[in-house]
XYZ file of C-alpha atoms in Angstrom:
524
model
C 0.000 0.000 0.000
C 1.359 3.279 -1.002
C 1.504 6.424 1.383
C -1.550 7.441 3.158
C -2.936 11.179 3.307
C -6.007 12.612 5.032
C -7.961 15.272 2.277
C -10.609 17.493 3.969
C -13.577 18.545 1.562
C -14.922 21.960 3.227
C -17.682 23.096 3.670
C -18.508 19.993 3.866
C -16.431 19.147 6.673
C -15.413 15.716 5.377
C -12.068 14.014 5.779
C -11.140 11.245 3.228
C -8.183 9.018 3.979
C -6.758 8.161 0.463
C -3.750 6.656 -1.023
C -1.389 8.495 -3.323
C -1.706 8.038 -7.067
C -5.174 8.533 -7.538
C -6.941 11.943 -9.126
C -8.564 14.349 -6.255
C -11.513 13.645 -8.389
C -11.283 10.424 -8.251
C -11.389 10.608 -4.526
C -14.491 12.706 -4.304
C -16.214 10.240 -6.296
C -15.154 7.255 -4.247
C -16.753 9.133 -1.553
C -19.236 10.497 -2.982
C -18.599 14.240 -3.103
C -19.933 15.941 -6.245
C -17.083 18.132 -7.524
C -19.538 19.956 -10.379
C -17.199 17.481 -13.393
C -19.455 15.980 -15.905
C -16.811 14.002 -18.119
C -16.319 11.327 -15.741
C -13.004 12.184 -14.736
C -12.049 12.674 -18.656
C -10.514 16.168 -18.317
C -12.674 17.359 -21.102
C -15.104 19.430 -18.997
C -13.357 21.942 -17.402
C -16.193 21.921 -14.708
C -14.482 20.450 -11.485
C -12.754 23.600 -9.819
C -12.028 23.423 -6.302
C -10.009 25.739 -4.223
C -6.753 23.850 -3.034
C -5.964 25.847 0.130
C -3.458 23.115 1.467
C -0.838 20.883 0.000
C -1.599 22.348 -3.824
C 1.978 21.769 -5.900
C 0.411 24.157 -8.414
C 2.282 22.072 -10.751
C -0.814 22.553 -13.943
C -1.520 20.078 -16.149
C -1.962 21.128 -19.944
C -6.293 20.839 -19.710
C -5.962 23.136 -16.527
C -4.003 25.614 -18.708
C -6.893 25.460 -20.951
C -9.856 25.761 -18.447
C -8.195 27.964 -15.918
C -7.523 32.007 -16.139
C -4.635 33.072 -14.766
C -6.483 34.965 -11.619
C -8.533 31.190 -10.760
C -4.299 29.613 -10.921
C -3.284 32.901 -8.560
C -5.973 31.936 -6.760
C -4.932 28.235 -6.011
C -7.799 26.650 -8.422
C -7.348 23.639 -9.723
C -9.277 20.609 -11.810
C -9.909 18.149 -9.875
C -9.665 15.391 -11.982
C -5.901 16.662 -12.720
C -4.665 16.830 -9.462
C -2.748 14.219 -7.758
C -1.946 15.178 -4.248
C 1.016 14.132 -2.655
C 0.545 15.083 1.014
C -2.408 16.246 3.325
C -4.617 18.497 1.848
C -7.512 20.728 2.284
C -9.730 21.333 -0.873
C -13.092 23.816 -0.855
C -15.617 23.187 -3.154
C -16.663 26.589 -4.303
C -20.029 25.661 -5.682
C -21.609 22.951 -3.187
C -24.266 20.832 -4.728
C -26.193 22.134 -2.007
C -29.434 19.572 -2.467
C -32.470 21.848 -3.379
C -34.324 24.887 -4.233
C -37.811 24.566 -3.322
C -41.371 25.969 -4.924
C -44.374 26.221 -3.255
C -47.653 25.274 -4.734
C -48.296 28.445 -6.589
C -52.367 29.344 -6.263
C -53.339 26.292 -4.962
C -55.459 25.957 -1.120
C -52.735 24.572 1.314
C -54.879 22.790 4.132
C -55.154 24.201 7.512
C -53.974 21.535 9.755
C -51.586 18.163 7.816
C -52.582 16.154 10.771
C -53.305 12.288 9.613
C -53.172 13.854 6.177
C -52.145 10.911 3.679
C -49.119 12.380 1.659
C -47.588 11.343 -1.818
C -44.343 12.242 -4.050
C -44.696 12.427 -7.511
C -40.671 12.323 -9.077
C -39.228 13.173 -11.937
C -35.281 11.272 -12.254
C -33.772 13.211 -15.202
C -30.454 12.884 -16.036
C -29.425 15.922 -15.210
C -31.515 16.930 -12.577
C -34.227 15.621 -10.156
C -37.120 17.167 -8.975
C -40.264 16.166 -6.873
C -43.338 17.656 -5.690
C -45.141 16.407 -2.250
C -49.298 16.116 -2.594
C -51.677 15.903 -0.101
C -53.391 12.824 -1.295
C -56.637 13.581 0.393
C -57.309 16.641 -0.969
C -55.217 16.381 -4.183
C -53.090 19.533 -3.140
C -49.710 20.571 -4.736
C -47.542 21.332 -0.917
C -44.196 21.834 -2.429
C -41.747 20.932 -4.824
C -37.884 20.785 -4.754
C -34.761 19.880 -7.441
C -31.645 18.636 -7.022
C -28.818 18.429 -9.457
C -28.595 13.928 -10.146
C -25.510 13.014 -8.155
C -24.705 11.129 -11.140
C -23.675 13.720 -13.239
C -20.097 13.208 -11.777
C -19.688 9.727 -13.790
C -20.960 12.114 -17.150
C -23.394 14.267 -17.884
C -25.230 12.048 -20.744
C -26.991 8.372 -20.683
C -24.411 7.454 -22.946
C -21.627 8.489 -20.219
C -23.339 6.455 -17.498
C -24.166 3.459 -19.581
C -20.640 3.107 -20.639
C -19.499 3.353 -17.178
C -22.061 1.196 -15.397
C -20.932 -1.949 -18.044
C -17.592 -1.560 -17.337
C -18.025 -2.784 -13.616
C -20.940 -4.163 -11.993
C -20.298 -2.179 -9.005
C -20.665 0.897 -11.511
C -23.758 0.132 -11.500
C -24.785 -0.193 -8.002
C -22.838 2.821 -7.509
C -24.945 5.018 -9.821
C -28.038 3.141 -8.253
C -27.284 3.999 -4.839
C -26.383 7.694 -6.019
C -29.864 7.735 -7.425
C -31.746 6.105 -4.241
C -29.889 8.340 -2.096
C -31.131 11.871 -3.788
C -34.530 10.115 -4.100
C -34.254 9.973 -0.429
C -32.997 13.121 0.432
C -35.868 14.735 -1.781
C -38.454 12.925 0.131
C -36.960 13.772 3.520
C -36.625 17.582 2.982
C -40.055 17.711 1.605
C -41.706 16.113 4.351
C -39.556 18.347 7.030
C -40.697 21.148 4.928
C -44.688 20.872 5.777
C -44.045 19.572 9.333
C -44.546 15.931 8.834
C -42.512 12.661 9.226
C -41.488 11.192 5.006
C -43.309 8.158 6.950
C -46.675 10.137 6.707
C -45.768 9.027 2.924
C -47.395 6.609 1.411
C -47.514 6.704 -2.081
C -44.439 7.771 -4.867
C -44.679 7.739 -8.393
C -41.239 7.812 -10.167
C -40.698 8.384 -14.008
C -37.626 8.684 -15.668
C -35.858 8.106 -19.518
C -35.193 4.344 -20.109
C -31.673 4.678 -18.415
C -32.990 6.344 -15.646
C -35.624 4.001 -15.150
C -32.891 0.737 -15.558
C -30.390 2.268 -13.162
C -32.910 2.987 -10.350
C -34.411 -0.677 -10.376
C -30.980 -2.269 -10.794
C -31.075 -3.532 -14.258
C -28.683 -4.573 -16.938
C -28.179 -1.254 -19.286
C -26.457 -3.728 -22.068
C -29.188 -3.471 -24.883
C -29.329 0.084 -24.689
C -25.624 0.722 -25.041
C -26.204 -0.751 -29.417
C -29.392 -0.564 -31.831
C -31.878 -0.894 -31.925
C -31.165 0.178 -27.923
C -34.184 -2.391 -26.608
C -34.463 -2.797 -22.484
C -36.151 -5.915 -21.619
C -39.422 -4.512 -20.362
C -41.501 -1.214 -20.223
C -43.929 -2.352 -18.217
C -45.076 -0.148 -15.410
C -43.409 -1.674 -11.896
C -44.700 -2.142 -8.636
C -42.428 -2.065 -5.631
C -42.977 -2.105 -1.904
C -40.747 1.037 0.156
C -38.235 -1.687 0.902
C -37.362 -3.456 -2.563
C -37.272 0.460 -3.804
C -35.598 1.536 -0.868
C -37.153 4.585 0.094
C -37.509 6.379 3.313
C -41.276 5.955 3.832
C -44.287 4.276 4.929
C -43.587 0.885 5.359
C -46.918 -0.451 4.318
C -47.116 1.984 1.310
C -46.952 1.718 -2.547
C -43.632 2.552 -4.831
C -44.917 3.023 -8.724
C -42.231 3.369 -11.492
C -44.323 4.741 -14.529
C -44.404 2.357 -18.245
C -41.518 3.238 -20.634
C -42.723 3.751 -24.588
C -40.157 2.307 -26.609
C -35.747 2.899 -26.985
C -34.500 5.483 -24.738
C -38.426 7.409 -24.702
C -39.348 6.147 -21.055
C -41.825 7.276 -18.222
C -40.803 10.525 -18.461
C -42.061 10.595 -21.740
C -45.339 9.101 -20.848
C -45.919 11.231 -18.049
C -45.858 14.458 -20.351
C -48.100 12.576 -22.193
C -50.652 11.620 -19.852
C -50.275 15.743 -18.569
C -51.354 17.073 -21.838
C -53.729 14.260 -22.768
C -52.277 14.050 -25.555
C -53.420 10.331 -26.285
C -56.783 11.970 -26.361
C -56.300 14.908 -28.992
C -57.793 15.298 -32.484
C -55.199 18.088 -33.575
C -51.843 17.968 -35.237
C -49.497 18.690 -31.900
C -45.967 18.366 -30.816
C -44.962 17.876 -27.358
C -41.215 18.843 -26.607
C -39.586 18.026 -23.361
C -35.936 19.433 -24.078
C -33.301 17.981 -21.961
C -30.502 16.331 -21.912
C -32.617 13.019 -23.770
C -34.942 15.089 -25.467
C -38.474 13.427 -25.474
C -40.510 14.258 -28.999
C -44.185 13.088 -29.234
C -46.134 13.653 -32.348
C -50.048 12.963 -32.229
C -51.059 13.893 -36.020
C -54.951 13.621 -34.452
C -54.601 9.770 -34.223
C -51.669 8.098 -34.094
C -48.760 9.359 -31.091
C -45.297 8.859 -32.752
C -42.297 8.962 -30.631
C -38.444 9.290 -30.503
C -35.765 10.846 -28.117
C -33.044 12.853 -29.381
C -29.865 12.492 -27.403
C -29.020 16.534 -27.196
C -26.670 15.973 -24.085
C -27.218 18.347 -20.867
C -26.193 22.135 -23.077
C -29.973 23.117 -22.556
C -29.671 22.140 -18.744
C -26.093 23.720 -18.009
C -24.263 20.876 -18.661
C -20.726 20.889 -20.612
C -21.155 24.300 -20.637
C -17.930 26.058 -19.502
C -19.901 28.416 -17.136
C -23.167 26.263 -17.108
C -25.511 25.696 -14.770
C -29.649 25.131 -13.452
C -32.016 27.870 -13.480
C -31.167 29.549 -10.535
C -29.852 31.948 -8.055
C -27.635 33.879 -10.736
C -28.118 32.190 -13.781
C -28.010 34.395 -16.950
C -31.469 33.974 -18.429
C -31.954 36.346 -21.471
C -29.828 38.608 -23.206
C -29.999 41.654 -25.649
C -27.344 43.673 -28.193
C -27.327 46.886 -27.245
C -24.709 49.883 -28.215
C -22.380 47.602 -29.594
C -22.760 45.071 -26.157
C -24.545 42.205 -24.955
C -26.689 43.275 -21.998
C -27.266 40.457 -19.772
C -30.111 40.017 -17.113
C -29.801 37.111 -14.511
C -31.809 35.201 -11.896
C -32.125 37.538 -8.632
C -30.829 40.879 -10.881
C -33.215 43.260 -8.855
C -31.019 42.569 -5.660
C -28.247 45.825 -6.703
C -25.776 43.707 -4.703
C -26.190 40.243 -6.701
C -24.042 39.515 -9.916
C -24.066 36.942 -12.785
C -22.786 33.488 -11.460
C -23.385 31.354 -14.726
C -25.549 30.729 -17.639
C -28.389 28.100 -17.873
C -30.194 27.270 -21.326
C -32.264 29.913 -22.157
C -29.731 32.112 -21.444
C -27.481 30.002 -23.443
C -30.185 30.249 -26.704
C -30.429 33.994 -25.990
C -26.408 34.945 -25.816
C -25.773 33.091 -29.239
C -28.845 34.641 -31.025
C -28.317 38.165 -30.423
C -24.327 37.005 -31.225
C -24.967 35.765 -34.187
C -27.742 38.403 -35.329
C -24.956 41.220 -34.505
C -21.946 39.115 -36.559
C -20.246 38.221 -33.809
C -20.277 34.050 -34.733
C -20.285 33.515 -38.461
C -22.899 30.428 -40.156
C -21.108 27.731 -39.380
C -20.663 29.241 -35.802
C -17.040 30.183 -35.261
C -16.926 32.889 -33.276
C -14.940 36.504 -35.072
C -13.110 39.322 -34.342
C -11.599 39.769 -30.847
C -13.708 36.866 -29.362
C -12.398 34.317 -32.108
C -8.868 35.079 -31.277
C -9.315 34.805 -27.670
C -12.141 31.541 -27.983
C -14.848 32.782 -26.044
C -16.676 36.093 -25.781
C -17.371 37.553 -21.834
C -20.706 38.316 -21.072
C -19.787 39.755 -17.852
C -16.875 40.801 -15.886
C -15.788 42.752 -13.022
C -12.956 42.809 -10.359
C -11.470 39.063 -12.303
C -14.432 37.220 -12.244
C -16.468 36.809 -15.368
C -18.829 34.405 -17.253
C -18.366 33.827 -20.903
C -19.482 31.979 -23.924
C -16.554 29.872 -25.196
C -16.289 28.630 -29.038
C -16.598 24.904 -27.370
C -19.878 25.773 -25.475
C -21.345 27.178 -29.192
C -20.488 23.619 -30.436
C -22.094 21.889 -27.629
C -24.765 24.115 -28.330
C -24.870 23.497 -31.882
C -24.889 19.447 -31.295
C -27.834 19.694 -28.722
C -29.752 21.670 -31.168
C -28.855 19.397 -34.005
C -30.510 16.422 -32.395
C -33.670 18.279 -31.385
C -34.461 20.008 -35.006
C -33.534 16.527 -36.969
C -35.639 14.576 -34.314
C -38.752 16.919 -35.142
C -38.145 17.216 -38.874
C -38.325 13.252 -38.823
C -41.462 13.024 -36.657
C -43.233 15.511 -39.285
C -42.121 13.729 -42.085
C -42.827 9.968 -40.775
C -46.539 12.069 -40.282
C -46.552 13.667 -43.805
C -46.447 16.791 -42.195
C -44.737 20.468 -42.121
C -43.825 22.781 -39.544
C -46.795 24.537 -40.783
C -49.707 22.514 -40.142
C -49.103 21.830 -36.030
C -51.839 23.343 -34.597
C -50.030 23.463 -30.732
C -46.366 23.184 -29.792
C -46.391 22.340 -25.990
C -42.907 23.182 -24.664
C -42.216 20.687 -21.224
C -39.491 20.775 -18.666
C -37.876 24.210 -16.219
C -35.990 25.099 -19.137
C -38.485 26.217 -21.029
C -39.821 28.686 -18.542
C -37.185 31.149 -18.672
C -37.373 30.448 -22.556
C -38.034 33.411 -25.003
C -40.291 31.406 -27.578
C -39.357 33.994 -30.444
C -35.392 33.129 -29.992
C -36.355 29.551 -29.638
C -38.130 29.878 -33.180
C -35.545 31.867 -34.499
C -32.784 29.316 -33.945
C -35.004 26.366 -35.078
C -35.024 24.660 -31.512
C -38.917 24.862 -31.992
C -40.424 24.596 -35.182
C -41.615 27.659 -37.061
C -45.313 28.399 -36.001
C -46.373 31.461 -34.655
C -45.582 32.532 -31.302
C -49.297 32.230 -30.233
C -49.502 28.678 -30.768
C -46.667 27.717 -28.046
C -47.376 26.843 -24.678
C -45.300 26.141 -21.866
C -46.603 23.445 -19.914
C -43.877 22.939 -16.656
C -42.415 19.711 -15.700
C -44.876 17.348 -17.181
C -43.443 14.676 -16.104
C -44.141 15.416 -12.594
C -47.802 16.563 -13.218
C -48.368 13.603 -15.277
C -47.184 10.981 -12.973
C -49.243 12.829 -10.100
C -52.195 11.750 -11.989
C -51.625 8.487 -11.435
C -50.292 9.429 -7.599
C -53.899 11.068 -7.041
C -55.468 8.200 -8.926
C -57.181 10.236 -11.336
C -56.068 7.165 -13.317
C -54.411 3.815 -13.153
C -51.512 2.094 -13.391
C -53.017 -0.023 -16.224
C -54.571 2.944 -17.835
C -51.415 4.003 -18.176
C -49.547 1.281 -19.599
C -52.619 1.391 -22.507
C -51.560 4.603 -23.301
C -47.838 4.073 -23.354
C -48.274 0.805 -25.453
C -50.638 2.988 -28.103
C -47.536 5.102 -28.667
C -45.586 4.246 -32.128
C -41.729 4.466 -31.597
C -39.227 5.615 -33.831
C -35.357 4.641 -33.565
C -33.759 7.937 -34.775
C -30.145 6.248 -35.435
C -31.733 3.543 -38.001
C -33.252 6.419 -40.190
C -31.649 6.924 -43.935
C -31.786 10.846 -43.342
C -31.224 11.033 -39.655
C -27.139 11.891 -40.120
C -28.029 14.216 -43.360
C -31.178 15.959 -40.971
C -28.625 16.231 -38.310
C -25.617 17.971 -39.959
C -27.923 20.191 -41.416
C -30.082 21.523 -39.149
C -26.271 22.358 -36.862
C -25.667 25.033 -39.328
C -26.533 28.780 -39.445
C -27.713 30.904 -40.231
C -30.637 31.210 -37.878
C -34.189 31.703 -39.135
């Protein structure tokens, strides 16, 4: 055994006894501290910084010259996954994955007294984040929601990341399972201490998730969907007892994991579904949940056609050099003005508060208005100044600054790639154009910081007019809490997922043609 060091994580307060030779990342992971890296330790993120306060050899790898500024290196910043330390040390993670932000029940009655209420979690396990909402079952009340980033995201920030690391161990696996369970947890507890109650006053959860969300939480083999036609053995809705799911709850209550579709579109998909009623429409209507596996449903007014569009986490933060959720400082919208970008963030109208990062509508905002005021040419290199330095600053002051980097437009350019080829297929498997949808409903938190009109204009959504867009929230939480309130069943359910035609976007003649076309500018 080589030498032995103690590394203490602050603010967390954690010591970790490691051994020499292995990454600080590494031994975060291995203990289950979220450093904010998305490449699995790959040094192609540039997202793990942590403050090395104590036994730092500031001896930079070439990827930390590339992802660090000069002031962060002054500073004693390093990558995580590039640091190797040889003695004692004391790291601070500068942006703690916290747990939540929480959101009441906007305009809904909240019950006097919760005492011998019967309580239920509706939850949504993206891959990039998690969020659930506690209901009072008895009178089918919204109490309060809350989101965490998935712990996962430190093993890579796309399904593809996580499947290829779960099959190279089996332990991988039950790592990423237990990662899962845990935030499930930790969601349920918080919301229960939130309204006063024990998460034993909870009886019911309904969980919904993409297909490799849904395989990772129940423990299953991931190995068909790592190839086409990316099959998992079953889509069948599950039902699980508190223990065999492992949540903190009731002991006598009831665990539902919602019916996959088809491929990677899962109960997440569904759920949107079942929120819209879509399987009950006579219109021509898309419904887009945009995330990291972006969820497409087409209902032509008959048939529901299906596929998922692996965009990666760029609408959600992710891989984005100064990414991150819609929150507390998060650039949301932008505008040219005078020859600048004018930025406005999440908590602006606090005079003391300052950008901290930029989250995806944000993200769709910056590059239009670059791009409309040549600053990024059509095939979306950036120019002038900003080309020679590789990223253009949206904000600075006193050394601290968030940009736009020429790798974040690519990311951006990928993600947007899979969503317009994924729609233009849908509409043409339908004989169908843009033209003839009668609705557009836009799912998921990103869209609700979303300017529509930008989102047109860069073909994320189909051209319609703006009028014909609505923003619907997290469907997937409001559609699985239909089945939590048992405004319908389990079964009813699974008829509606099994009604759903599904189609396999990597076994399509034009997919690769759609795709490299619809990355290119210019905008519309």
């Amino acid at each position: 055994m080589g030498v032995m060091m103690i590394i203490t994580f602050l603010p967390l307060n954690k010591k970790v006894q490691a051994e020499q030779g292995i990454s600080l990342q590494e031994m975060a992971q291995n203990s289950g501290i979220d450093t904010g890296g998305v490449c699995n330790g790959r040094k192609t993120c540039g997202k793990c910084k942590v403050l090395v306060s104590k036994g730092n050899d500031r001896r930079f790898l070439a990827e930390e010259e590339q992802f660090l500024t000069e002031e962060e290196k002054a500073r004693g910043i390093r990558l995580a996954c590039c640091f190797y330390p040889k003695e004692d040390s004391c790291v601070i993670l500068e942006r703690v994955n916290a747990g939540t932000t929480v959101a009441s029940g906007k305009n809904l009655p909240v019950p006097d007294t919760l005492k011998g209420a019967s309580y239920g979690v509706a939850m949504d396990i993206g891959t990039t984040n998690i969020e659930a909402a506690l209901y009072d079952r008895q009178q089918k009340v919204l109490l309060q929601s809350k989101g965490m980033s998935n712990p996962q995201r430190m093993y890579g920030g796309d399904v593809v990341s996580r499947i290829t690391f779960a099959l190279e161990d089996d332990r991988n696996a039950q790592k990423l399972q237990k990662l899962v369970k845990d935030a499930a947890n930790t969601l349920i507890k918080e919301l229960a201490a939130g309204q006063g109650i024990s998460s034993f006053q909870i009886d019911k959860v309904v969980m919904a998730g993409n297909t490799t969300m849904t395989n990772l939480l129940l423990g299953r083999s991931l190995k068909d969907l790592a190839r086409a036609p990316f099959q998992s053995g079953t889509y069948s809705g599950i039902r699980l007892n508190p223990g065999e799911a492992g949540l903190t709850m009731h002991p006598g209550g009831h665990v539902y994991v919602l019916p996959g579709i088809s491929g990677h579109v899962g109960g997440d998909a569904l759920a949107c579904i079942l929120s819209t009623e879509l399987y009950k429409e006579q219109k021509k209507v898309l419904l887009m949940d945009i995330g990291t596996n972006g969820e497409l449903v087409l209902c032509d007014g008959n048939r529901l056609i299906t596929c998922s569009a692996a965009a990666g986490p760029a609408f959600e933060g992710g891989n984005i050099s100064c990414g991150m959720r819609a929150e507390e400082g998060a650039i949301t919208s932008a505008e040219y003005r005078e020859g600048r970008l004018t930025v406005h963030f999440i908590g602006e109208e606090n005079k003391e508060a300052s950008p901290t990062g930029i989250c995806g509508s944000g993200l769709i905002d910056c590059i239009c208005e670059l791009y409309r005021n040549g600053k990024i040419d059509e095939t979306g290199r950036l120019l002038g100044r900003a080309g020679e330095e590789n990223l253009y600053r949206l904000w600075e002051k006193k050394g601290r600054e968030v940009s736009i980097t020429q790798k974040d437009i690519r990311e951006f350019q990928l993600a947007l790639g899979a969503i317009r080829a994924g729609t233009a297929i849908l509409l043409e498997k339908a004989g169908l154009q843009a033209e003839n949808l009668d609705k557009i409903y836009l799912a998921g938190n990103f869209g609700g910081k979303l300017s529509v009109k930008k989102a047109i204009e860069v073909g994320l959504l189909p051209s319609v007019g703006e009028d014909r867009v609505e923003y619907i929230g997290n469907g997937v939480i409001t559609g699985g809490a239909k089945v939590l309130l048992e405004e319908m069943s389990l079964e009813e359910a699974e008829e509606v997922s099994q009604r759903a035609e599904h189609i396999e976007l990597a076994l399509q003649p034009s997919f690769e043609e759609e795709f490299i076309k619809a990355m290119s500018f210019p905008l519309r």
